[in-house]
Amino acid sequence: YTGNGGTQSITGLDFQPDFVWIKSRNDTNSHFLFNSVTGATNFLNSDNNDVEKDQDDTLTSFDSDGFSLGDGTGPNGSSDTEVAWNWKAETSFTNDASGTGIGSIDSVGSFNNDAGFSIVSYTGTGSNGTIKHGLNSKPQVIFVKARTGDTNWGTYHEILGNTKFMRLNQTNAVETEATFWNSTTATSSVFSVGSNIVTNWNTKTMIAYCFAEKKGYSKFGSYT
């Protein structure tokens, strides 16, 4: 779509999105990531380590057939050509880990088992733990970021294994660090985090995007 520098609604999705990733194609503005769990107008940038921002001139609502925008220059700059990727999570959940016995860290979020996608919010503890992701199959890819702390994005990929990670916002090669995922592979009910602030910063609110392979929706692998 083309930004208009004012307000507009982007339609034609045939569903109400829960995760919207927007990037201007013709300038160097950051990537803007919005989700329905933390709420419209709240966003993180996948190309930096900034804390979550709340700006009411960005994405203002998730609509039944798309989303609406304010007059912010990032997602809706005048005459900017923009691209938006959209995912539907759909079903909300709240997990009291001590009550359900699923995981050790409380979480809330939204999931879509048909598409193998979930959004998970939790508060870091700084200690090894497990977190319910909402899906009924194990995620192969997970993006994690502290919402209230200025730290890097952590990327889990099953191909790399549970002791390695990549930083979504940097160009670094794959690194080995057991404290990211506690050297534990994600399961069909939880993913694991260690003591590292990237995935489990004590008292900070965190966000995770989880993707499981589903035929017709997604496939994850590697190539040389």
mmCIF file of C-alpha atoms in Angstrom:
data_model
loop_
_atom_site.group_PDB
_atom_site.id
_atom_site.type_symbol
_atom_site.label_atom_id
_atom_site.label_comp_id
_atom_site.label_asym_id
_atom_site.label_seq_id
_atom_site.Cartn_x
_atom_site.Cartn_y
_atom_site.Cartn_z
ATOM 1 C CA TYR A 1 0.000 0.000 0.000
ATOM 2 C CA THR A 2 1.005 3.640 -0.284
ATOM 3 C CA GLY A 3 1.205 5.842 2.801
ATOM 4 C CA ASN A 4 -0.815 9.029 2.833
ATOM 5 C CA GLY A 5 0.671 10.873 5.810
ATOM 6 C CA GLY A 6 -2.789 11.111 7.366
ATOM 7 C CA THR A 7 -5.064 8.288 8.442
ATOM 8 C CA GLN A 8 -6.246 5.301 6.439
ATOM 9 C CA SER A 9 -7.500 1.734 6.721
ATOM 10 C CA ILE A 10 -5.783 -1.103 4.873
ATOM 11 C CA THR A 11 -8.339 -3.726 3.837
ATOM 12 C CA GLY A 12 -8.623 -6.896 1.788
ATOM 13 C CA LEU A 13 -7.086 -9.465 4.149
ATOM 14 C CA ASP A 14 -10.355 -11.369 4.690
ATOM 15 C CA PHE A 15 -9.362 -11.809 8.351
ATOM 16 C CA GLN A 16 -8.528 -9.753 11.432
ATOM 17 C CA PRO A 17 -4.759 -9.866 11.965
ATOM 18 C CA ASP A 18 -3.111 -10.328 15.360
ATOM 19 C CA PHE A 19 0.473 -9.706 14.244
ATOM 20 C CA VAL A 20 1.321 -7.012 11.681
ATOM 21 C CA TRP A 21 4.892 -6.400 10.485
ATOM 22 C CA ILE A 22 5.305 -3.206 8.413
ATOM 23 C CA LYS A 23 8.285 -1.844 6.503
ATOM 24 C CA SER A 24 8.678 1.097 4.149
ATOM 25 C CA ARG A 25 10.104 -0.116 0.843
ATOM 26 C CA ASN A 26 11.487 3.190 -0.407
ATOM 27 C CA ASP A 27 13.278 4.613 2.645
ATOM 28 C CA THR A 28 15.370 3.530 5.623
ATOM 29 C CA ASN A 29 12.645 3.629 8.294
ATOM 30 C CA SER A 30 12.723 0.778 10.798
ATOM 31 C CA HIS A 31 10.583 -2.350 10.705
ATOM 32 C CA PHE A 32 7.452 -1.903 12.862
ATOM 33 C CA LEU A 33 5.998 -4.949 14.652
ATOM 34 C CA PHE A 34 2.529 -4.752 16.227
ATOM 35 C CA ASN A 35 0.425 -7.432 17.918
ATOM 36 C CA SER A 36 -3.014 -7.712 19.486
ATOM 37 C CA VAL A 37 -1.747 -9.192 22.776
ATOM 38 C CA THR A 38 0.132 -6.043 23.784
ATOM 39 C CA GLY A 39 -2.334 -3.825 21.893
ATOM 40 C CA ALA A 40 -2.513 -1.541 18.895
ATOM 41 C CA THR A 41 -0.195 1.518 18.954
ATOM 42 C CA ASN A 42 2.448 -0.513 20.858
ATOM 43 C CA PHE A 43 5.355 -1.652 18.702
ATOM 44 C CA LEU A 44 8.883 -2.984 18.640
ATOM 45 C CA ASN A 45 11.423 -2.558 15.839
ATOM 46 C CA SER A 46 13.055 -5.759 14.615
ATOM 47 C CA ASP A 47 16.169 -3.910 13.421
ATOM 48 C CA ASN A 48 17.165 -2.388 16.774
ATOM 49 C CA ASN A 49 17.195 -3.184 20.496
ATOM 50 C CA ASP A 50 14.897 -0.360 21.644
ATOM 51 C CA VAL A 51 12.205 -0.836 24.260
ATOM 52 C CA GLU A 52 8.573 -1.071 23.191
ATOM 53 C CA LYS A 53 7.057 2.275 22.216
ATOM 54 C CA ASP A 54 3.442 3.421 22.429
ATOM 55 C CA GLN A 55 2.551 5.922 19.694
ATOM 56 C CA ASP A 56 -1.059 6.604 18.772
ATOM 57 C CA ASP A 57 -0.074 7.815 15.290
ATOM 58 C CA THR A 58 1.092 4.359 14.125
ATOM 59 C CA LEU A 59 -1.173 1.297 13.849
ATOM 60 C CA THR A 60 -4.352 2.339 15.611
ATOM 61 C CA SER A 61 -6.531 -0.799 15.394
ATOM 62 C CA PHE A 62 -6.765 -4.379 14.185
ATOM 63 C CA ASP A 63 -9.883 -4.557 12.007
ATOM 64 C CA SER A 64 -12.083 -7.367 10.701
ATOM 65 C CA ASP A 65 -10.588 -7.069 7.205
ATOM 66 C CA GLY A 66 -7.201 -5.466 7.895
ATOM 67 C CA PHE A 67 -5.848 -2.660 10.067
ATOM 68 C CA SER A 68 -6.009 1.123 10.486
ATOM 69 C CA LEU A 69 -3.169 3.616 10.567
ATOM 70 C CA GLY A 70 -2.525 7.038 12.040
ATOM 71 C CA ASP A 71 -0.410 9.813 10.553
ATOM 72 C CA GLY A 72 2.970 8.525 11.762
ATOM 73 C CA THR A 73 5.790 8.607 9.226
ATOM 74 C CA GLY A 74 6.957 5.029 9.850
ATOM 75 C CA PRO A 75 4.013 2.844 8.770
ATOM 76 C CA ASN A 76 2.168 5.567 6.857
ATOM 77 C CA GLY A 77 4.569 8.203 5.537
ATOM 78 C CA SER A 78 3.212 10.378 2.780
ATOM 79 C CA SER A 79 3.760 8.713 -0.646
ATOM 80 C CA ASP A 80 5.893 5.965 0.928
ATOM 81 C CA THR A 81 5.466 2.517 -0.590
ATOM 82 C CA GLU A 82 4.869 0.152 2.322
ATOM 83 C CA VAL A 83 4.676 -3.610 2.732
ATOM 84 C CA ALA A 84 2.797 -5.378 5.541
ATOM 85 C CA TRP A 85 2.928 -9.054 6.534
ATOM 86 C CA ASN A 86 -0.056 -10.243 8.559
ATOM 87 C CA TRP A 87 -0.708 -13.276 10.770
ATOM 88 C CA LYS A 88 -3.901 -14.415 12.494
ATOM 89 C CA ALA A 89 -3.537 -15.869 16.013
ATOM 90 C CA GLU A 90 -7.226 -15.752 16.934
ATOM 91 C CA THR A 91 -7.598 -17.706 20.217
ATOM 92 C CA SER A 92 -6.535 -16.046 23.478
ATOM 93 C CA PHE A 93 -5.106 -17.900 26.463
ATOM 94 C CA THR A 94 -3.932 -17.195 30.002
ATOM 95 C CA ASN A 95 -1.697 -19.683 31.782
ATOM 96 C CA ASP A 96 -1.158 -19.704 35.536
ATOM 97 C CA ALA A 97 1.797 -22.072 35.528
ATOM 98 C CA SER A 98 1.453 -23.088 39.174
ATOM 99 C CA GLY A 99 -2.241 -23.867 38.692
ATOM 100 C CA THR A 100 -2.118 -25.705 35.361
ATOM 101 C CA GLY A 101 1.240 -27.403 35.785
ATOM 102 C CA ILE A 102 2.186 -26.285 32.275
ATOM 103 C CA GLY A 103 5.501 -24.461 32.357
ATOM 104 C CA SER A 104 7.037 -22.648 35.292
ATOM 105 C CA ILE A 105 6.530 -19.021 34.192
ATOM 106 C CA ASP A 106 3.048 -17.507 33.780
ATOM 107 C CA SER A 107 2.122 -16.435 30.268
ATOM 108 C CA VAL A 108 -0.692 -14.878 28.274
ATOM 109 C CA GLY A 109 -1.112 -14.833 24.547
ATOM 110 C CA SER A 110 -2.987 -15.818 21.439
ATOM 111 C CA PHE A 111 -2.574 -18.792 19.116
ATOM 112 C CA ASN A 112 -3.690 -20.345 15.844
ATOM 113 C CA ASN A 113 -3.064 -24.085 15.705
ATOM 114 C CA ASP A 114 -4.184 -24.372 12.067
ATOM 115 C CA ALA A 115 -1.431 -21.993 11.001
ATOM 116 C CA GLY A 116 1.067 -22.979 13.715
ATOM 117 C CA PHE A 117 1.543 -19.462 15.064
ATOM 118 C CA SER A 118 1.328 -17.914 18.530
ATOM 119 C CA ILE A 119 2.091 -14.673 20.353
ATOM 120 C CA VAL A 120 3.236 -15.042 23.973
ATOM 121 C CA SER A 121 3.768 -12.398 26.645
ATOM 122 C CA TYR A 122 5.489 -13.191 29.948
ATOM 123 C CA THR A 123 7.548 -11.555 32.684
ATOM 124 C CA GLY A 124 11.154 -12.654 32.958
ATOM 125 C CA THR A 125 12.491 -14.273 36.118
ATOM 126 C CA GLY A 126 16.224 -14.393 35.409
ATOM 127 C CA SER A 127 16.246 -18.115 36.230
ATOM 128 C CA ASN A 128 15.850 -21.236 34.100
ATOM 129 C CA GLY A 129 12.189 -21.806 33.262
ATOM 130 C CA THR A 130 9.592 -22.996 30.783
ATOM 131 C CA ILE A 131 6.756 -21.045 29.159
ATOM 132 C CA LYS A 132 3.489 -22.221 27.618
ATOM 133 C CA HIS A 133 3.336 -21.141 23.976
ATOM 134 C CA GLY A 134 -0.294 -22.084 23.286
ATOM 135 C CA LEU A 135 0.330 -24.373 20.309
ATOM 136 C CA ASN A 136 -0.396 -28.095 20.110
ATOM 137 C CA SER A 137 2.854 -28.809 18.255
ATOM 138 C CA LYS A 138 6.439 -27.769 18.918
ATOM 139 C CA PRO A 139 7.642 -24.494 17.404
ATOM 140 C CA GLN A 140 10.649 -24.668 15.092
ATOM 141 C CA VAL A 141 11.305 -20.919 15.138
ATOM 142 C CA ILE A 142 10.902 -18.405 17.998
ATOM 143 C CA PHE A 143 11.642 -14.655 18.088
ATOM 144 C CA VAL A 144 11.978 -13.198 21.614
ATOM 145 C CA LYS A 145 12.441 -9.587 22.763
ATOM 146 C CA ALA A 146 12.229 -7.721 26.059
ATOM 147 C CA ARG A 147 9.452 -5.164 25.764
ATOM 148 C CA THR A 148 10.623 -3.032 28.694
ATOM 149 C CA GLY A 149 14.369 -3.553 28.307
ATOM 150 C CA ASP A 150 16.777 -2.385 25.607
ATOM 151 C CA THR A 151 18.301 -5.712 24.645
ATOM 152 C CA ASN A 152 18.736 -7.649 21.405
ATOM 153 C CA TRP A 153 16.216 -9.972 19.804
ATOM 154 C CA GLY A 154 16.916 -13.661 20.371
ATOM 155 C CA THR A 155 16.140 -16.107 17.555
ATOM 156 C CA TYR A 156 15.656 -19.833 18.110
ATOM 157 C CA HIS A 157 15.776 -22.184 15.125
ATOM 158 C CA GLU A 158 15.459 -25.922 15.572
ATOM 159 C CA ILE A 159 18.026 -26.543 12.811
ATOM 160 C CA LEU A 160 20.645 -24.646 14.843
ATOM 161 C CA GLY A 161 19.884 -26.576 18.030
ATOM 162 C CA ASN A 162 19.098 -25.532 21.567
ATOM 163 C CA THR A 163 22.524 -24.099 22.462
ATOM 164 C CA LYS A 164 22.745 -21.622 19.585
ATOM 165 C CA PHE A 165 21.021 -18.405 18.642
ATOM 166 C CA MET A 166 21.011 -15.533 16.210
ATOM 167 C CA ARG A 167 20.200 -11.864 16.789
ATOM 168 C CA LEU A 168 17.332 -10.654 14.615
ATOM 169 C CA ASN A 169 18.512 -7.048 14.824
ATOM 170 C CA GLN A 170 22.202 -7.657 14.039
ATOM 171 C CA THR A 171 24.354 -9.233 11.333
ATOM 172 C CA ASN A 172 26.352 -11.450 13.712
ATOM 173 C CA ALA A 173 26.954 -15.065 12.757
ATOM 174 C CA VAL A 174 25.357 -17.878 14.756
ATOM 175 C CA GLU A 175 26.539 -17.858 18.370
ATOM 176 C CA THR A 176 26.660 -20.547 21.046
ATOM 177 C CA GLU A 177 25.161 -19.690 24.439
ATOM 178 C CA ALA A 178 23.444 -22.223 26.692
ATOM 179 C CA THR A 179 21.741 -19.541 28.807
ATOM 180 C CA PHE A 180 19.375 -18.477 26.008
ATOM 181 C CA TRP A 181 17.261 -21.642 25.691
ATOM 182 C CA ASN A 182 18.638 -23.553 28.699
ATOM 183 C CA SER A 183 20.012 -26.136 26.218
ATOM 184 C CA THR A 184 16.467 -27.480 25.869
ATOM 185 C CA THR A 185 14.461 -28.042 22.688
ATOM 186 C CA ALA A 186 10.933 -26.612 22.562
ATOM 187 C CA THR A 187 8.109 -29.122 23.051
ATOM 188 C CA SER A 188 4.473 -29.266 21.943
ATOM 189 C CA SER A 189 3.462 -27.354 25.085
ATOM 190 C CA VAL A 190 6.375 -25.140 26.241
ATOM 191 C CA PHE A 191 9.620 -23.499 25.211
ATOM 192 C CA SER A 192 12.558 -23.134 27.572
ATOM 193 C CA VAL A 193 14.526 -20.072 28.601
ATOM 194 C CA GLY A 194 17.692 -19.733 30.630
ATOM 195 C CA SER A 195 19.110 -16.887 32.682
ATOM 196 C CA ASN A 196 20.134 -14.626 29.778
ATOM 197 C CA ILE A 197 18.443 -11.219 29.646
ATOM 198 C CA VAL A 198 17.718 -11.630 25.924
ATOM 199 C CA THR A 199 15.124 -14.327 26.623
ATOM 200 C CA ASN A 200 14.451 -13.996 30.361
ATOM 201 C CA TRP A 201 15.342 -10.587 31.798
ATOM 202 C CA ASN A 202 14.296 -10.524 35.446
ATOM 203 C CA THR A 203 11.114 -8.429 36.033
ATOM 204 C CA LYS A 204 11.001 -7.250 32.398
ATOM 205 C CA THR A 205 7.953 -7.977 30.247
ATOM 206 C CA MET A 206 8.899 -10.130 27.270
ATOM 207 C CA ILE A 207 7.250 -11.005 23.962
ATOM 208 C CA ALA A 208 7.729 -14.164 21.909
ATOM 209 C CA TYR A 209 6.520 -15.050 18.415
ATOM 210 C CA CYS A 210 6.394 -18.825 17.900
ATOM 211 C CA PHE A 211 6.119 -20.649 14.561
ATOM 212 C CA ALA A 212 5.443 -24.377 14.112
ATOM 213 C CA GLU A 213 5.571 -26.172 10.786
ATOM 214 C CA LYS A 214 2.131 -26.694 9.254
ATOM 215 C CA LYS A 215 1.551 -28.058 5.791
ATOM 216 C CA GLY A 216 0.105 -25.343 3.598
ATOM 217 C CA TYR A 217 1.364 -22.566 5.900
ATOM 218 C CA SER A 218 5.037 -22.828 6.768
ATOM 219 C CA LYS A 219 8.227 -24.866 6.522
ATOM 220 C CA PHE A 220 11.566 -24.226 8.225
ATOM 221 C CA GLY A 221 14.996 -25.452 7.190
ATOM 222 C CA SER A 222 18.428 -24.354 6.036
ATOM 223 C CA TYR A 223 20.478 -24.245 2.844
ATOM 224 C CA THR A 224 24.058 -23.788 1.699
#
